[in-house]
Structure formats: C-alpha cells, structure tokens
Coordinates of N, CA, C and O and ligand atoms in Angstrom, one line a residue:
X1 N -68.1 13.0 -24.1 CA -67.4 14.3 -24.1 C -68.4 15.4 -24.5 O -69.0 15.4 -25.5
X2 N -68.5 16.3 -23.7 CA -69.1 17.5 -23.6 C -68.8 18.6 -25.0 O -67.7 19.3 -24.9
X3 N -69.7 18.9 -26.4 CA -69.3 20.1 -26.9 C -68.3 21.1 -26.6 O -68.1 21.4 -25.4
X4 N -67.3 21.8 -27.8 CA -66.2 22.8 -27.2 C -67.2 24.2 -27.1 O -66.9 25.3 -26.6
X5 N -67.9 23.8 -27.5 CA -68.7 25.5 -27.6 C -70.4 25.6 -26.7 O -71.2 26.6 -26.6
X6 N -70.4 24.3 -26.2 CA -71.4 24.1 -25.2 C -71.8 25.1 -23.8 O -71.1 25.4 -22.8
X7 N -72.7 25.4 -24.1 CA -73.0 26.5 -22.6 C -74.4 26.6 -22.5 O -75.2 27.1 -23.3
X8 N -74.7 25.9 -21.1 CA -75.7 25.8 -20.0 C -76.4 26.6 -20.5 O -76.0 27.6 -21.0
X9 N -78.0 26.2 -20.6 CA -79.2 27.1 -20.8 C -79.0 27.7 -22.2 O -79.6 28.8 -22.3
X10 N -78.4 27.2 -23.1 CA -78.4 28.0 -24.4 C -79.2 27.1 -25.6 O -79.4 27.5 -26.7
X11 N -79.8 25.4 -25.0 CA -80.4 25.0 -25.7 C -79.9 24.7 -26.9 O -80.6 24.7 -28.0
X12 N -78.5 24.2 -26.8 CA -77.4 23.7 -27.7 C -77.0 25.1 -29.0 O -76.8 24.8 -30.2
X13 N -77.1 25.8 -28.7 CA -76.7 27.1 -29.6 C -75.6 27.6 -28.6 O -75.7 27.8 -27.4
X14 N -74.5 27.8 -29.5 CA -73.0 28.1 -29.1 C -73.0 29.4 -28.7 O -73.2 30.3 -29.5
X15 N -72.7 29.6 -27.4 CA -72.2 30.7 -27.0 C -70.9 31.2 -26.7 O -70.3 30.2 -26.1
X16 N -69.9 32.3 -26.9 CA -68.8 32.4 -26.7 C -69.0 33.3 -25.5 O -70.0 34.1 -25.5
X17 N -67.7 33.3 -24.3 CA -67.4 33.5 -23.4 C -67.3 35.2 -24.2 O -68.2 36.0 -24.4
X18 N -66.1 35.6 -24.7 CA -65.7 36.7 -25.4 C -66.4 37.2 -26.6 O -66.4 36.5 -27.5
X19 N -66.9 38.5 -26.8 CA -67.2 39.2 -27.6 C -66.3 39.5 -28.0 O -65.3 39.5 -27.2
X20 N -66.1 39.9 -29.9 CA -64.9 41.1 -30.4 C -66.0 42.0 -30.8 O -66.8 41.7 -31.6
X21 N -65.7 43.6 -29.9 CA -66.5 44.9 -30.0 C -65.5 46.0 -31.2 O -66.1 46.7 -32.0
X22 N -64.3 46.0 -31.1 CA -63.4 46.9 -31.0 C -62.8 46.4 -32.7 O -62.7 47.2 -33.6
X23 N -62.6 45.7 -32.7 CA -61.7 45.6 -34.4 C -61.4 44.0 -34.7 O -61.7 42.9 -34.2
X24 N -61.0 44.4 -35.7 CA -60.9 42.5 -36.8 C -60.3 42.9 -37.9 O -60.6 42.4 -39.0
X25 N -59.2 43.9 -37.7 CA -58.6 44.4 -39.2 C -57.3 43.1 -39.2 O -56.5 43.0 -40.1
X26 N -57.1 42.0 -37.7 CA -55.9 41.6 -38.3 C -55.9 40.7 -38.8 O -57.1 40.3 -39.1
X27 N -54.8 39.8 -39.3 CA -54.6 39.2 -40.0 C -55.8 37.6 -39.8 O -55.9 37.4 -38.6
X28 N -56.3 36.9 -40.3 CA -57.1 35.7 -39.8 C -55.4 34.7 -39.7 O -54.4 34.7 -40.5
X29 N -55.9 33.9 -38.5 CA -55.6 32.7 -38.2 C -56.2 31.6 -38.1 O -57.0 31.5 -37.2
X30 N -55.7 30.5 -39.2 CA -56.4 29.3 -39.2 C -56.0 28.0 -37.6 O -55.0 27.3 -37.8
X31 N -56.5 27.9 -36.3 CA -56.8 26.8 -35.9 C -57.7 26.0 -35.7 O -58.8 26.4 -35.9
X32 N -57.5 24.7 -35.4 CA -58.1 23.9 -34.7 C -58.8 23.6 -33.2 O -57.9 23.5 -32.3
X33 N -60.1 23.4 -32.9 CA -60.6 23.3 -31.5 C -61.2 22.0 -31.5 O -62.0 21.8 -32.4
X34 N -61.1 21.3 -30.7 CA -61.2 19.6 -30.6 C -61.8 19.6 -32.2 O -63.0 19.7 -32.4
X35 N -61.2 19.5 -32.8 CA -61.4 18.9 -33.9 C -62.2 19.8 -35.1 O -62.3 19.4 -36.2
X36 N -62.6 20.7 -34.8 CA -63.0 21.8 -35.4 C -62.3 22.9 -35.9 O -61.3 23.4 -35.4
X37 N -63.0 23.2 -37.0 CA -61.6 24.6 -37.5 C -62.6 25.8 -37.2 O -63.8 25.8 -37.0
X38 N -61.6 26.7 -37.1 CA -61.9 28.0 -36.4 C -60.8 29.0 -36.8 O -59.7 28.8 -37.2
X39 N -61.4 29.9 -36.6 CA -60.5 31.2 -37.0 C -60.3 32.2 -36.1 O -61.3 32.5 -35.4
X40 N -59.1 32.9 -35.8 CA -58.9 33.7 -34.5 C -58.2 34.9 -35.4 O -58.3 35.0 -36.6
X41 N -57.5 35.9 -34.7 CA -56.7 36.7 -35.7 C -55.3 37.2 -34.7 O -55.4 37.6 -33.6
X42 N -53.9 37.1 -35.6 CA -53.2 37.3 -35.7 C -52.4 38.4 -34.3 O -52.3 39.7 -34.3
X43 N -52.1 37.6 -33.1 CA -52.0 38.5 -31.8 C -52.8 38.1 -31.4 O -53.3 39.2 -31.4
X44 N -53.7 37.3 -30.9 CA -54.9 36.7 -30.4 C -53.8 36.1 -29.4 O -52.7 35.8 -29.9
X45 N -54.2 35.7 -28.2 CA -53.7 34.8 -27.2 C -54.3 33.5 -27.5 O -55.2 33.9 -28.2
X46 N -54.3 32.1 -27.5 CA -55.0 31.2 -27.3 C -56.0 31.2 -26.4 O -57.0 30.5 -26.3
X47 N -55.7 32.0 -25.7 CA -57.4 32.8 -24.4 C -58.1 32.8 -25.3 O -58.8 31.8 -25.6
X48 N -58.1 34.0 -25.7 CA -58.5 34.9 -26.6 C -59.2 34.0 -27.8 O -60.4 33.9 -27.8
X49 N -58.6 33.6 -28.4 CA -58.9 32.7 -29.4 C -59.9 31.5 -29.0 O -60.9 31.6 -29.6
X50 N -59.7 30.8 -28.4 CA -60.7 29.7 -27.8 C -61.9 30.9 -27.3 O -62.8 31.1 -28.1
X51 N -61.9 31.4 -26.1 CA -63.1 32.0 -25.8 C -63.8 32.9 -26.5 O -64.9 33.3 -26.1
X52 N -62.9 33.5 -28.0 CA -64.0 34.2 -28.8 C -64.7 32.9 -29.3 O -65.1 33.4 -30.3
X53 N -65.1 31.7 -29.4 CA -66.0 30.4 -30.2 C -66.2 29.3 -29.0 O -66.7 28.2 -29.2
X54 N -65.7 29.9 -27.7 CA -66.1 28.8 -26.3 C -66.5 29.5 -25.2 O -65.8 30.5 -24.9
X55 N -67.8 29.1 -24.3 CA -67.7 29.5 -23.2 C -66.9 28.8 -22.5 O -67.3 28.7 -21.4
X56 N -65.7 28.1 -22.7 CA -64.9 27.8 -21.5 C -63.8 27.4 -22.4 O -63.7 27.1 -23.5
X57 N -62.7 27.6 -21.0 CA -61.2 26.8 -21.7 C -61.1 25.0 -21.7 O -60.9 24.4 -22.8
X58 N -61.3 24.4 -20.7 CA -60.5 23.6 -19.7 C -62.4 23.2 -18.8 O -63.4 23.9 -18.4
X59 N -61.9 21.7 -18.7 CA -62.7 21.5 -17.4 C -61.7 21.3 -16.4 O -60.6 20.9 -16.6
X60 N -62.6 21.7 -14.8 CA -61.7 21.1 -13.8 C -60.8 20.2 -13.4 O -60.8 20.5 -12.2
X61 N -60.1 19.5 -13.4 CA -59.8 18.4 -13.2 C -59.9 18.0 -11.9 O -59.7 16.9 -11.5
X62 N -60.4 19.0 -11.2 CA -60.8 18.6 -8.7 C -62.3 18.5 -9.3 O -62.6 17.3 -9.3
X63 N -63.4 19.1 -9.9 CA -64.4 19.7 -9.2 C -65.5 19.3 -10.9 O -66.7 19.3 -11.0
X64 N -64.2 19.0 -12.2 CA -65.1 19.0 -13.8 C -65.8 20.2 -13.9 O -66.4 20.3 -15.0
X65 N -66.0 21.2 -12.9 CA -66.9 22.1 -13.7 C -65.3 23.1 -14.7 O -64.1 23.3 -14.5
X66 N -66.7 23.7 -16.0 CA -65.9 24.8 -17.0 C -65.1 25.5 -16.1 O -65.3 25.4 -14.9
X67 N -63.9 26.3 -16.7 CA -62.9 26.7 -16.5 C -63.0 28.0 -17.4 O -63.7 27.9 -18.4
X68 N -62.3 29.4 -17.0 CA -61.6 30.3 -18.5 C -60.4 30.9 -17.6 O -60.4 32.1 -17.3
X69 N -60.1 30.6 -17.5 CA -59.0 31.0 -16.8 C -58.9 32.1 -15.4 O -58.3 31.2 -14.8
X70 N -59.0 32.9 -14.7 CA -59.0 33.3 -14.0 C -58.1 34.8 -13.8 O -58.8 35.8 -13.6
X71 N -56.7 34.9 -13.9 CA -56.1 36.5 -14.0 C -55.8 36.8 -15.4 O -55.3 37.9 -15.8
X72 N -55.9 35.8 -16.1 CA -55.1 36.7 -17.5 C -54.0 36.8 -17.8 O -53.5 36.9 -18.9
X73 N -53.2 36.5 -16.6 CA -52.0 36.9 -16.7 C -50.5 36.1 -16.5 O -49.4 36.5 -16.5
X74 N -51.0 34.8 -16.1 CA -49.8 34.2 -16.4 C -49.3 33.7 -15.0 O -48.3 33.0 -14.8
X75 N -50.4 34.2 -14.0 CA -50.0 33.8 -12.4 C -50.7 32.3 -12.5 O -50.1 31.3 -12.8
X76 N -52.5 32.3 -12.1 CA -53.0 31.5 -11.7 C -53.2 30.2 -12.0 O -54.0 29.5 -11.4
X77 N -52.6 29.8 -13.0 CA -52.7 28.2 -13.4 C -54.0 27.6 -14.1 O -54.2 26.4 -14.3
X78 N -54.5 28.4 -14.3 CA -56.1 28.2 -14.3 C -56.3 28.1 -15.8 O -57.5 28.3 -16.0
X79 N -55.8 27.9 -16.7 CA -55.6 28.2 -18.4 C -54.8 27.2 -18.7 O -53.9 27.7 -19.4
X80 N -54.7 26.3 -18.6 CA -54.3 25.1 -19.1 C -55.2 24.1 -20.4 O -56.2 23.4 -20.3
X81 N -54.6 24.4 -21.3 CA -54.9 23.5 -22.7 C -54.0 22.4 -23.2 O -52.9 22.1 -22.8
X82 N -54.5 22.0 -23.9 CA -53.4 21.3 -24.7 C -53.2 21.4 -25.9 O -54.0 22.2 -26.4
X83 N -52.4 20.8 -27.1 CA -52.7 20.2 -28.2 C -52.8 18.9 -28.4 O -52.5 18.1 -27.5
X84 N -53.3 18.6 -29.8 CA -53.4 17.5 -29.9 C -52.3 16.4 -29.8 O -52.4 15.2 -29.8
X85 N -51.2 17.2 -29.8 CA -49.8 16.0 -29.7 C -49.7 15.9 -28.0 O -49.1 15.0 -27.5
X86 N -50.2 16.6 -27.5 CA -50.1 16.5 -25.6 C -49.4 17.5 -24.8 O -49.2 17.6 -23.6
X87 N -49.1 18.6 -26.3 CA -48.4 19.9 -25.4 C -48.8 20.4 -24.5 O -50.0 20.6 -24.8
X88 N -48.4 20.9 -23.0 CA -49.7 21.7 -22.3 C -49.1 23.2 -22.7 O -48.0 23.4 -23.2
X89 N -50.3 24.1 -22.5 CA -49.8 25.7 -22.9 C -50.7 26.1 -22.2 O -51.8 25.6 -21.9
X90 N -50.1 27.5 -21.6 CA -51.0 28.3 -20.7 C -51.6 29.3 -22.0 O -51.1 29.9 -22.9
X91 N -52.6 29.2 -21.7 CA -53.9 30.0 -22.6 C -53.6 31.3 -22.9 O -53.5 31.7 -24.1
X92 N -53.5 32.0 -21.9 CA -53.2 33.7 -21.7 C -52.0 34.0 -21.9 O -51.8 35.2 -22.1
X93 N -50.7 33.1 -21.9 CA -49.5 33.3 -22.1 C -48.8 33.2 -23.3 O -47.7 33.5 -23.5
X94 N -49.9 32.6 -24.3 CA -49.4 31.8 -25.6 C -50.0 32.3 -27.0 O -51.2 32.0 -27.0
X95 N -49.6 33.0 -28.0 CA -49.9 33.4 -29.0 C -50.7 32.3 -29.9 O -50.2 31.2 -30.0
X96 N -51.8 32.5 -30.3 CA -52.5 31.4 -31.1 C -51.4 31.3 -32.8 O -50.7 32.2 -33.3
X97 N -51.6 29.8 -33.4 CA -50.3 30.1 -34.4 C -50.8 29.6 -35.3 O -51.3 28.6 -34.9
X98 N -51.0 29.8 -36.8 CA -51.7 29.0 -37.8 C -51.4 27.6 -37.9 O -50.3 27.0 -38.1
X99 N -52.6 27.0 -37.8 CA -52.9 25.5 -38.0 C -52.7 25.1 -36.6 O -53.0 23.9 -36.5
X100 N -52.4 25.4 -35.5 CA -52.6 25.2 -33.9 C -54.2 24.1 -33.7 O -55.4 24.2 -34.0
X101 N -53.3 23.0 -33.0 CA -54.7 22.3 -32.6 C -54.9 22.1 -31.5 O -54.0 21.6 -30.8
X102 N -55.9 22.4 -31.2 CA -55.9 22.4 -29.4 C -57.2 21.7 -28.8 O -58.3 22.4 -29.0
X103 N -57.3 20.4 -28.0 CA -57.8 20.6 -27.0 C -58.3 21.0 -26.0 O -57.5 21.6 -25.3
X104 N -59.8 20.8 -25.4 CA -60.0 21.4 -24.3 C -60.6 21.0 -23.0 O -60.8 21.4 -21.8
X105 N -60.8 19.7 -23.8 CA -61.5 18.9 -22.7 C -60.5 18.2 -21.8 O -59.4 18.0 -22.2
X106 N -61.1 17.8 -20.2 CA -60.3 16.9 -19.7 C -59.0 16.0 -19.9 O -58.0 15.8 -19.4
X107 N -60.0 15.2 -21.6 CA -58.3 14.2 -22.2 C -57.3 14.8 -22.7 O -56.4 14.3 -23.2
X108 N -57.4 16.1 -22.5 CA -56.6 16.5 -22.9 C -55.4 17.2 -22.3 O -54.4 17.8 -22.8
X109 N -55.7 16.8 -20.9 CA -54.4 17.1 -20.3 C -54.4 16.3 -19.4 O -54.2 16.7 -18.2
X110 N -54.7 15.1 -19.7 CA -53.9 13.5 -19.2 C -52.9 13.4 -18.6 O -52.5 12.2 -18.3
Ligands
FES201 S1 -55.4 32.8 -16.7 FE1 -54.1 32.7 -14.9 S2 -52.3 31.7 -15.7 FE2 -53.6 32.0 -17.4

C-alpha cells in the first residue's frame, strides 16, 4: 500500500495537493487518514481536508493511477473515499466531522 501523503518526485517528503493561503481562524477538526491523525478545520469538505495533507484522494480503480477529484462539485464521481467502517462519501459533497476516519486507498472502496 502506497503512503496517504506520497507524491512522485518528492523523495518521500509529503506534499499536499492544497495550500491554505487565506485563513485558519476556524474551529480545528480532529480526523483520521489511513490510520493517521490529522487536523482539518471546521467547514472543510473532506476534499478539502484530505488534500490539505494528500496529493491525492482515491486511486483509480480502471487505470490505479492518483485521483483528486475532478469538478468540485458533486457531478463527476471522481471523489470517492471511504471510512474505515466501509462508508463510501463523495469528497466534495461531505463536510469533514470530528474523529471521521477515512480511507483512501483502493481497499477502501472494495
Ligand atoms: S469531485 Fe466531482 S463529484 Fe466530487
């Protein structure tokens, strides 16, 4: 199983897909990412949240390559996670929630 925070050419130093430029006044939220705790803040999408500490959501399931979803918005399917109990949740559609545990790898949406 491939690192959640793994990205090509970085020489195992975590790169996140998302920058936060603009603010961090809100509230912290405590989740989980394969197995890791992490912190997102309060209104954060699970997008949002995973790709501020991942370059990716989701691998392929046609093709295995990384994934982050694609419109943002709730059309393309492409943002598919899970948790650890086997929930699936669309990434961009779903508010991140304290103590939220989420996979992102392939087993995870078995
Ligand atoms: S990114 Fe398209 S449905 Fe979530």
């Amino acid at each position: 199983m491939k690192p959640s925070v793994e990205t090509p050419g970085t020489a195992g130093k975590p790169k996140a897909l998302l920058q936060r430029v603009a603010e961090g006044g809100r509230k912290p939220v405590g989740f989980v990412l394969n197995g890791q705790p992490l912190t997102a803040l309060a209104g954060d999408t699970v997008l949002t949240a995973v790709l501020t500490h991942s370059a990716r959501l989701r691998f392929s399931e046609f093709s295995g390559e990384p994934r982050a979803g694609f419109c943002l918005m709730g059309a393309c399917q492409d943002c598919w996670v899970a948790t650890e109990s086997g929930k699936r949740l669309r990434a961009c559609g779903t508010f991140i929630e304290e103590g939220m545990r989420l996979v992102t790898g392939a087993e995870g949406l078995a």
